[in-house]
mmCIF file of C-alpha atoms in Angstrom:
data_model
loop_
_atom_site.group_PDB
_atom_site.id
_atom_site.type_symbol
_atom_site.label_atom_id
_atom_site.label_comp_id
_atom_site.label_asym_id
_atom_site.label_seq_id
_atom_site.Cartn_x
_atom_site.Cartn_y
_atom_site.Cartn_z
ATOM 1 C CA MET M 143 -0.109 -0.052 -0.152
ATOM 2 C CA VAL M 144 0.939 3.515 -0.847
ATOM 3 C CA THR M 145 -0.497 6.812 0.264
ATOM 4 C CA PHE M 146 -0.496 10.105 -1.596
ATOM 5 C CA LEU M 147 -0.941 13.483 -0.292
ATOM 6 C CA ALA M 148 -3.008 15.640 -2.829
ATOM 7 C CA GLY M 149 -3.424 19.498 -3.305
ATOM 8 C CA GLY M 150 -4.199 21.117 -6.565
ATOM 9 C CA THR M 151 -3.619 19.540 -9.531
ATOM 10 C CA GLY M 152 -0.097 17.807 -8.810
ATOM 11 C CA THR M 153 -0.828 14.508 -7.555
ATOM 12 C CA PRO M 154 -3.957 13.979 -9.690
ATOM 13 C CA LYS M 155 -1.896 14.626 -12.822
ATOM 14 C CA LEU M 156 0.637 12.137 -11.306
ATOM 15 C CA LEU M 157 -2.022 9.569 -10.753
ATOM 16 C CA ALA M 158 -4.059 10.016 -14.075
ATOM 17 C CA GLY M 159 -1.909 7.215 -16.053
ATOM 18 C CA ALA M 160 -0.411 5.496 -13.219
ATOM 19 C CA ASP M 161 -2.697 2.452 -12.574
ATOM 20 C CA ASP M 162 -0.215 0.090 -13.865
ATOM 21 C CA VAL M 163 2.295 1.339 -11.571
ATOM 22 C CA PHE M 164 0.223 2.427 -8.322
ATOM 23 C CA ALA M 165 -2.888 0.273 -8.610
ATOM 24 C CA PRO M 166 -5.909 2.127 -7.195
ATOM 25 C CA ARG M 167 -7.090 -0.543 -4.902
ATOM 26 C CA GLU M 168 -3.516 -0.444 -3.060
ATOM 27 C CA THR M 169 -3.201 3.170 -2.770
ATOM 28 C CA THR M 170 -4.851 5.966 -0.611
ATOM 29 C CA VAL M 171 -5.068 9.744 -1.410
ATOM 30 C CA VAL M 172 -5.285 11.823 1.604
ATOM 31 C CA ALA M 173 -6.604 15.524 0.137
ATOM 32 C CA ASN M 174 -6.052 18.976 1.510
ATOM 33 C CA THR M 175 -9.322 20.661 2.713
ATOM 34 C CA GLY M 176 -7.621 24.123 3.546
ATOM 35 C CA ASP M 177 -8.668 25.354 0.147
ATOM 36 C CA ASP M 178 -12.273 24.357 0.866
ATOM 37 C CA ILE M 179 -15.074 26.990 0.934
ATOM 38 C CA GLU M 180 -18.969 27.189 1.738
ATOM 39 C CA LEU M 181 -20.367 28.975 -1.256
ATOM 40 C CA GLY M 182 -24.094 29.678 -1.208
ATOM 41 C CA GLY M 183 -24.738 27.249 1.936
ATOM 42 C CA HIS M 184 -22.941 24.558 0.008
ATOM 43 C CA LEU M 185 -19.502 22.862 0.906
ATOM 44 C CA VAL M 186 -17.213 22.958 -2.038
ATOM 45 C CA CYS M 187 -14.028 20.504 -1.765
ATOM 46 C CA PRO M 188 -12.045 21.227 -4.831
ATOM 47 C CA ASP M 189 -8.989 19.041 -3.897
ATOM 48 C CA LEU M 190 -11.330 16.422 -2.988
ATOM 49 C CA ASP M 191 -13.613 16.862 -5.692
ATOM 50 C CA THR M 192 -10.707 16.771 -8.061
ATOM 51 C CA MET M 193 -9.552 12.973 -7.436
ATOM 52 C CA LEU M 194 -13.221 12.029 -7.051
ATOM 53 C CA PHE M 195 -13.949 13.088 -10.538
ATOM 54 C CA LEU M 196 -10.450 11.709 -11.744
ATOM 55 C CA ASP M 197 -11.260 8.382 -10.331
ATOM 56 C CA GLY M 198 -14.758 8.486 -11.427
ATOM 57 C CA ASP M 199 -13.794 8.963 -14.888
ATOM 58 C CA VAL M 200 -15.636 12.083 -15.280
ATOM 59 C CA LEU M 201 -13.067 14.854 -14.622
ATOM 60 C CA ASP M 202 -12.688 17.884 -17.187
ATOM 61 C CA ARG M 203 -8.861 17.348 -17.837
ATOM 62 C CA GLU M 204 -8.965 20.995 -19.594
ATOM 63 C CA THR M 205 -9.352 22.670 -16.536
ATOM 64 C CA TRP M 206 -8.531 19.951 -14.096
ATOM 65 C CA TRP M 207 -11.463 21.371 -12.268
ATOM 66 C CA GLY M 208 -15.134 20.484 -12.392
ATOM 67 C CA LEU M 209 -17.023 17.673 -14.362
ATOM 68 C CA ALA M 210 -16.527 16.840 -18.200
ATOM 69 C CA ASP M 211 -19.177 18.531 -20.295
ATOM 70 C CA ASP M 212 -20.845 20.092 -17.524
ATOM 71 C CA THR M 213 -23.682 22.833 -18.146
ATOM 72 C CA ALA M 214 -23.549 25.708 -15.887
ATOM 73 C CA GLU M 215 -27.226 27.532 -16.210
ATOM 74 C CA THR M 216 -27.583 27.964 -12.355
ATOM 75 C CA HIS M 217 -24.099 29.713 -12.216
ATOM 76 C CA ASP M 218 -25.022 32.036 -15.262
ATOM 77 C CA GLU M 219 -28.706 32.769 -13.944
ATOM 78 C CA LEU M 220 -26.738 33.714 -10.447
ATOM 79 C CA GLU M 221 -24.819 36.068 -12.484
ATOM 80 C CA ARG M 222 -27.529 37.505 -14.376
ATOM 81 C CA LEU M 223 -29.888 37.751 -11.240
ATOM 82 C CA ALA M 224 -27.114 39.984 -9.487
ATOM 83 C CA ASP M 225 -26.564 42.270 -12.338
ATOM 84 C CA ALA M 226 -30.514 42.606 -12.709
ATOM 85 C CA ALA M 227 -30.996 43.343 -9.007
ATOM 86 C CA GLY M 228 -27.947 45.746 -8.902
ATOM 87 C CA LEU M 229 -25.879 43.663 -6.616
ATOM 88 C CA ALA M 230 -22.151 43.794 -6.341
ATOM 89 C CA GLY M 231 -20.318 40.345 -7.610
ATOM 90 C CA GLY M 232 -18.169 38.350 -5.358
ATOM 91 C CA PRO M 233 -16.161 37.365 -3.526
ATOM 92 C CA ARG M 234 -18.947 38.273 -0.944
ATOM 93 C CA TYR M 235 -18.201 36.959 2.581
ATOM 94 C CA LEU M 236 -20.994 36.418 5.153
ATOM 95 C CA PRO M 237 -21.215 38.486 8.217
ATOM 96 C CA ASP M 238 -18.372 37.761 11.035
ATOM 97 C CA GLU M 239 -20.879 36.150 13.041
ATOM 98 C CA ALA M 240 -22.159 33.740 10.558
ATOM 99 C CA GLN M 241 -18.501 32.568 10.157
ATOM 100 C CA THR M 242 -18.037 30.450 13.141
ATOM 101 C CA SER M 243 -21.969 29.772 13.601
ATOM 102 C CA GLY M 244 -23.643 26.524 12.574
ATOM 103 C CA ARG M 245 -22.199 24.016 10.088
ATOM 104 C CA ASP M 246 -18.529 23.683 12.242
ATOM 105 C CA ILE M 247 -16.671 22.137 9.327
ATOM 106 C CA ALA M 248 -17.107 25.399 7.285
ATOM 107 C CA ARG M 249 -15.938 27.908 9.602
ATOM 108 C CA TRP M 250 -13.795 30.764 8.560
ATOM 109 C CA ARG M 251 -14.599 30.461 4.787
ATOM 110 C CA ARG M 252 -18.146 31.343 4.161
ATOM 111 C CA PHE M 253 -19.223 33.071 1.053
ATOM 112 C CA SER M 254 -22.377 34.454 -0.485
ATOM 113 C CA GLY M 255 -23.779 32.702 -3.333
ATOM 114 C CA VAL M 256 -24.801 36.278 -4.890
ATOM 115 C CA ALA M 257 -22.968 36.304 -8.402
ATOM 116 C CA GLU M 258 -20.942 33.494 -7.193
ATOM 117 C CA PHE M 259 -17.172 34.185 -7.569
ATOM 118 C CA MET M 260 -16.048 30.262 -8.541
ATOM 119 C CA HIS M 261 -17.611 28.573 -11.523
ATOM 120 C CA ILE M 262 -19.850 25.760 -10.471
ATOM 121 C CA GLY M 263 -21.259 23.421 -13.180
ATOM 122 C CA ASP M 264 -24.624 22.146 -12.639
ATOM 123 C CA ARG M 265 -23.722 18.291 -12.425
ATOM 124 C CA ASP M 266 -21.045 19.580 -10.109
ATOM 125 C CA ARG M 267 -23.165 21.595 -7.915
ATOM 126 C CA ALA M 268 -25.294 18.246 -7.207
ATOM 127 C CA VAL M 269 -21.981 16.873 -5.823
ATOM 128 C CA HIS M 270 -21.722 19.990 -3.123
ATOM 129 C CA VAL M 271 -25.387 19.556 -2.263
ATOM 130 C CA THR M 272 -25.221 16.180 -1.719
ATOM 131 C CA ARG M 273 -22.134 16.552 0.475
ATOM 132 C CA THR M 274 -23.726 19.187 2.701
ATOM 133 C CA SER M 275 -26.644 17.523 3.224
ATOM 134 C CA LEU M 276 -24.924 14.566 4.451
ATOM 135 C CA LEU M 277 -22.997 16.485 6.782
ATOM 136 C CA ASP M 278 -26.117 18.250 7.923
ATOM 137 C CA GLU M 279 -27.784 14.662 8.424
ATOM 138 C CA GLY M 280 -24.744 14.126 11.260
ATOM 139 C CA ARG M 281 -22.350 12.492 8.860
ATOM 140 C CA SER M 282 -18.553 13.579 9.091
ATOM 141 C CA LEU M 283 -16.431 14.717 5.985
ATOM 142 C CA THR M 284 -14.839 11.663 5.917
ATOM 143 C CA GLU M 285 -18.184 9.560 5.692
ATOM 144 C CA ALA M 286 -19.738 12.069 3.270
ATOM 145 C CA THR M 287 -16.464 11.455 1.134
ATOM 146 C CA ARG M 288 -16.917 7.690 1.132
ATOM 147 C CA THR M 289 -20.208 7.864 0.257
ATOM 148 C CA LEU M 290 -19.825 10.311 -2.661
ATOM 149 C CA ALA M 291 -16.469 7.898 -3.371
ATOM 150 C CA ASP M 292 -19.080 4.939 -3.618
ATOM 151 C CA ALA M 293 -21.399 6.874 -5.822
ATOM 152 C CA PHE M 294 -18.493 7.465 -8.293
ATOM 153 C CA GLY M 295 -17.289 4.112 -8.387
ATOM 154 C CA LEU M 296 -14.149 4.818 -7.072
ATOM 155 C CA ASP M 297 -11.637 1.768 -6.126
ATOM 156 C CA ARG M 298 -8.931 3.911 -4.581
ATOM 157 C CA THR M 299 -9.580 4.965 -0.721
ATOM 158 C CA LEU M 300 -9.876 8.949 -0.775
ATOM 159 C CA LEU M 301 -9.501 10.543 2.775
ATOM 160 C CA PRO M 302 -10.418 14.240 3.671
ATOM 161 C CA MET M 303 -7.013 15.364 5.722
ATOM 162 C CA SER M 304 -9.333 16.025 8.861
ATOM 163 C CA ASP M 305 -12.977 16.103 9.669
ATOM 164 C CA ASP M 306 -12.092 19.174 11.738
ATOM 165 C CA PRO M 307 -12.233 22.712 9.983
ATOM 166 C CA VAL M 308 -8.848 24.342 8.576
ATOM 167 C CA ALA M 309 -8.822 27.351 6.378
ATOM 168 C CA THR M 310 -6.201 28.886 4.425
ATOM 169 C CA VAL M 311 -5.947 32.429 4.947
ATOM 170 C CA VAL M 312 -3.677 34.595 2.666
ATOM 171 C CA HIS M 313 -2.094 37.487 4.494
ATOM 172 C CA THR M 314 -1.683 40.623 2.004
ATOM 173 C CA PRO M 315 -1.245 44.564 2.269
ATOM 174 C CA ASN M 316 -5.129 44.866 1.512
ATOM 175 C CA GLY M 317 -5.824 42.705 4.785
ATOM 176 C CA PRO M 318 -6.382 38.753 5.220
ATOM 177 C CA MET M 319 -8.372 36.971 2.442
ATOM 178 C CA HIS M 320 -9.210 33.123 1.992
ATOM 179 C CA PHE M 321 -7.269 31.260 -0.667
ATOM 180 C CA GLN M 322 -9.878 31.099 -2.839
ATOM 181 C CA GLU M 323 -10.566 34.643 -2.827
ATOM 182 C CA TRP M 324 -6.813 35.623 -3.520
ATOM 183 C CA TRP M 325 -6.347 33.099 -6.141
ATOM 184 C CA VAL M 326 -9.692 32.846 -7.845
ATOM 185 C CA GLY M 327 -11.591 35.976 -7.062
ATOM 186 C CA ARG M 328 -8.264 38.285 -7.231
ATOM 187 C CA ASN M 329 -6.314 36.218 -9.604
ATOM 188 C CA GLY M 330 -3.401 35.879 -7.247
ATOM 189 C CA GLU M 331 -3.347 39.344 -6.308
ATOM 190 C CA PRO M 332 -2.153 41.453 -4.101
ATOM 191 C CA THR M 333 1.245 40.419 -2.753
ATOM 192 C CA VAL M 334 1.562 37.685 -0.105
ATOM 193 C CA GLU M 335 2.905 38.626 3.144
ATOM 194 C CA ASP M 336 1.938 35.336 4.961
ATOM 195 C CA VAL M 337 -0.331 32.621 4.971
ATOM 196 C CA GLU M 338 -2.213 31.238 7.823
ATOM 197 C CA PHE M 339 -3.660 27.663 8.408
ATOM 198 C CA ARG M 340 -6.606 29.072 10.799
ATOM 199 C CA GLY M 341 -8.059 26.176 12.846
ATOM 200 C CA ALA M 342 -4.799 23.581 12.374
ATOM 201 C CA ASP M 343 -3.762 24.235 15.827
ATOM 202 C CA THR M 344 -7.024 21.952 17.212
ATOM 203 C CA ALA M 345 -7.544 20.200 14.171
ATOM 204 C CA GLU M 346 -6.807 16.519 14.518
ATOM 205 C CA ALA M 347 -6.025 13.636 11.682
ATOM 206 C CA THR M 348 -8.640 10.979 11.707
ATOM 207 C CA ASP M 349 -7.935 7.299 12.629
ATOM 208 C CA ALA M 350 -8.047 6.494 8.681
ATOM 209 C CA VAL M 351 -5.902 9.213 7.781
ATOM 210 C CA LEU M 352 -3.074 8.090 10.516
ATOM 211 C CA THR M 353 -3.693 4.471 9.215
ATOM 212 C CA ALA M 354 -2.916 5.450 5.814
ATOM 213 C CA LEU M 355 0.164 7.408 6.728
ATOM 214 C CA ASP M 356 1.817 4.220 8.405
ATOM 215 C CA ASP M 357 2.315 3.239 4.721
ATOM 216 C CA PRO M 358 5.095 4.680 2.405
ATOM 217 C CA VAL M 359 3.875 8.160 1.578
ATOM 218 C CA VAL M 360 4.202 10.044 -1.915
ATOM 219 C CA VAL M 361 4.064 13.930 -2.020
ATOM 220 C CA GLY M 362 3.149 14.766 -5.520
ATOM 221 C CA PRO M 363 4.443 18.071 -7.133
ATOM 222 C CA SER M 364 1.979 20.393 -5.564
ATOM 223 C CA ASN M 365 2.128 23.724 -4.102
ATOM 224 C CA PRO M 366 4.163 23.277 -0.883
ATOM 225 C CA VAL M 367 2.679 26.092 0.690
ATOM 226 C CA THR M 368 -1.371 26.029 0.223
ATOM 227 C CA SER M 369 -1.848 22.600 -1.199
ATOM 228 C CA LEU M 370 0.259 20.715 1.271
ATOM 229 C CA GLY M 371 0.758 23.511 3.944
ATOM 230 C CA PRO M 372 -2.518 22.629 5.642
ATOM 231 C CA LEU M 373 -1.801 18.996 6.037
ATOM 232 C CA LEU M 374 1.714 19.865 7.520
ATOM 233 C CA ALA M 375 -0.005 22.530 9.832
ATOM 234 C CA ILE M 376 -1.902 19.116 11.615
ATOM 235 C CA ASP M 377 0.610 18.200 14.180
ATOM 236 C CA ASP M 378 -0.399 14.422 13.983
ATOM 237 C CA ILE M 379 0.420 14.425 10.347
ATOM 238 C CA GLU M 380 3.326 16.429 10.793
ATOM 239 C CA ARG M 381 4.624 13.915 13.232
ATOM 240 C CA ALA M 382 3.441 10.763 10.969
ATOM 241 C CA LEU M 383 5.627 11.680 8.054
ATOM 242 C CA ARG M 384 8.591 12.046 10.124
ATOM 243 C CA GLU M 385 8.066 8.229 10.948
ATOM 244 C CA THR M 386 7.177 6.763 7.644
ATOM 245 C CA PRO M 387 9.225 6.774 4.111
ATOM 246 C CA VAL M 388 8.355 9.689 2.350
ATOM 247 C CA VAL M 389 9.277 10.517 -1.692
ATOM 248 C CA ALA M 390 8.296 14.257 -2.662
ATOM 249 C CA VAL M 391 8.004 14.943 -6.348
ATOM 250 C CA SER M 392 9.553 18.898 -7.001
ATOM 251 C CA PRO M 393 6.789 21.043 -8.710
ATOM 252 C CA PHE M 394 9.911 23.305 -9.553
ATOM 253 C CA VAL M 395 12.855 22.714 -12.224
ATOM 254 C CA GLU M 396 15.285 24.353 -10.313
ATOM 255 C CA ASP M 397 13.787 27.748 -10.029
ATOM 256 C CA THR M 398 11.153 27.672 -12.507
ATOM 257 C CA VAL M 399 7.817 26.495 -11.402
ATOM 258 C CA PHE M 400 5.802 23.812 -13.766
ATOM 259 C CA SER M 401 2.419 26.120 -12.872
ATOM 260 C CA GLY M 402 0.156 27.754 -10.472
ATOM 261 C CA PRO M 403 0.893 30.283 -7.777
ATOM 262 C CA ALA M 404 3.661 28.257 -5.792
ATOM 263 C CA ALA M 405 6.664 30.546 -6.329
ATOM 264 C CA ASP M 406 4.730 33.833 -5.013
ATOM 265 C CA LEU M 407 3.529 32.021 -1.955
ATOM 266 C CA MET M 408 6.858 30.274 -0.928
ATOM 267 C CA ASP M 409 8.250 33.514 -1.511
ATOM 268 C CA GLY M 410 5.626 35.439 0.699
ATOM 269 C CA VAL M 411 6.510 32.683 3.765
ATOM 270 C CA GLY M 412 10.207 32.916 3.625
ATOM 271 C CA TYR M 413 11.093 29.766 1.806
ATOM 272 C CA ASP M 414 13.009 30.232 -1.578
ATOM 273 C CA PRO M 415 11.204 29.552 -4.540
ATOM 274 C CA SER M 416 12.679 26.612 -5.960
ATOM 275 C CA THR M 417 13.219 22.971 -5.590
ATOM 276 C CA ALA M 418 15.811 23.987 -2.577
ATOM 277 C CA GLY M 419 13.006 25.794 -1.252
ATOM 278 C CA VAL M 420 10.639 22.762 -1.351
ATOM 279 C CA ALA M 421 13.561 20.540 0.272
ATOM 280 C CA GLU M 422 13.670 23.064 3.161
ATOM 281 C CA ALA M 423 9.859 22.684 3.121
ATOM 282 C CA TYR M 424 9.864 18.919 3.440
ATOM 283 C CA PRO M 425 12.531 18.269 6.243
ATOM 284 C CA PHE M 426 10.771 14.621 6.665
ATOM 285 C CA ALA M 427 11.420 13.797 2.926
ATOM 286 C CA ASP M 428 13.709 10.877 2.586
ATOM 287 C CA ALA M 429 13.820 11.303 -1.222
ATOM 288 C CA PHE M 430 13.047 13.211 -3.975
ATOM 289 C CA VAL M 431 12.038 12.891 -7.701
ATOM 290 C CA LEU M 432 13.233 15.811 -9.845
ATOM 291 C CA ASP M 433 13.555 16.643 -13.303
ATOM 292 C CA ASP M 434 16.438 15.774 -15.640
ATOM 293 C CA ASP M 435 17.357 19.346 -16.008
ATOM 294 C CA ASP M 436 16.990 20.179 -12.108
ATOM 295 C CA ALA M 437 20.804 19.938 -11.033
ATOM 296 C CA THR M 438 19.915 21.123 -7.227
ATOM 297 C CA PRO M 439 22.310 19.516 -4.881
ATOM 298 C CA LEU M 440 20.004 17.640 -2.156
ATOM 299 C CA ASP M 441 21.341 15.647 0.818
ATOM 300 C CA ARG M 442 18.840 13.090 0.248
ATOM 301 C CA PRO M 443 18.431 10.090 -2.286
ATOM 302 C CA VAL M 444 17.192 12.087 -6.003
ATOM 303 C CA VAL M 445 15.967 10.054 -9.021
ATOM 304 C CA ARG M 446 15.635 12.280 -11.842
ATOM 305 C CA THR M 447 13.398 11.907 -14.961
ATOM 306 C CA ASP M 448 11.443 14.248 -17.269
ATOM 307 C CA THR M 449 8.695 15.544 -14.615
ATOM 308 C CA ARG M 450 6.369 17.072 -17.243
ATOM 309 C CA LEU M 451 2.839 15.981 -16.431
ATOM 310 C CA ASP M 452 0.976 16.804 -19.874
ATOM 311 C CA ASP M 453 -0.415 13.580 -20.458
ATOM 312 C CA ASP M 454 -1.014 9.741 -19.351
ATOM 313 C CA ALA M 455 2.339 8.682 -20.594
ATOM 314 C CA ASP M 456 4.027 11.520 -18.692
ATOM 315 C CA SER M 457 2.117 10.241 -15.517
ATOM 316 C CA ARG M 458 3.364 6.561 -15.770
ATOM 317 C CA ARG M 459 6.976 7.885 -16.464
ATOM 318 C CA VAL M 460 7.048 9.983 -13.134
ATOM 319 C CA ALA M 461 5.200 7.019 -11.501
ATOM 320 C CA ARG M 462 8.066 4.616 -12.549
ATOM 321 C CA ALA M 463 10.629 7.316 -11.181
ATOM 322 C CA VAL M 464 8.611 7.491 -7.603
ATOM 323 C CA GLU M 465 8.357 3.886 -7.516
ATOM 324 C CA THR M 466 12.284 3.651 -7.934
ATOM 325 C CA ALA M 467 12.556 6.396 -5.237
ATOM 326 C CA LEU M 468 10.360 4.641 -3.068
ATOM 327 C CA SER M 469 12.191 1.309 -3.342
ATOM 328 C CA GLU M 470 15.640 3.187 -2.314
ATOM 329 C CA VAL M 471 13.822 4.231 1.219
ATOM 330 C CA ALA M 472 11.017 2.063 1.703
#
């Protein structure tokens, strides 16, 4: 058994064509939930859903978000209604007192659905409605995720990092804002001054997550700050990673990032935006997979390959490099 930590698109792209290397029935994915938000009363879990849709063979692989060929009539009508009513667009936070009352798992990240600032497809929305309703019926996020995984026919075990709320909050010169506001609502502006994982000090990993972390762990080429940072901020998870073999795939080629806001975020929290900075952020990693063109000297075993992840053939190639690295440290 092997456990993958997932946030953003890095780990899903790594696993997309890797079934021959890491069989789904023999792997677990523990997904970041710091990016989750409640939008219009529905809990949206982007990193859980990307894996849910990938393994359910319905993921939109152009955007790596949402379901392929989904319609968006509800989303479009929300925008039309807001415009017709003279309501300002989002992101629109609910009042402060509403951020911590009610549904515990959604605290600190509640947004109005008026002119919703994230694009939610119609079938995608049905997943969020079902998840939220299961939570309101008394199920944990882990239990709700298991129910949805069964509905999508997953062979792989998919787990949220915690059943407790953790919210990724980006601190900027304009004040703090949830990661989704900063990245989706404001296109990665303004400058990052720090990143807070609100709630992580009291959040706990579930027994299922801790059991999964007894197995060798793979950290995909995800953003070390906002994709993996919320997991690492939970003491139980960080402690478990120090006690199990871990292989990490760098999302950089030296100081060039493949995609996303990793460089800005790493610089904002004091890490060098580079493979060297990733190694510093992952002191628990026993080995790394780096790109052939990445000559960064590390004090741990390194396996090199072409780390592009543009298609399934790329996934298999990088997965085999991960398998080789695991064989050296597991």
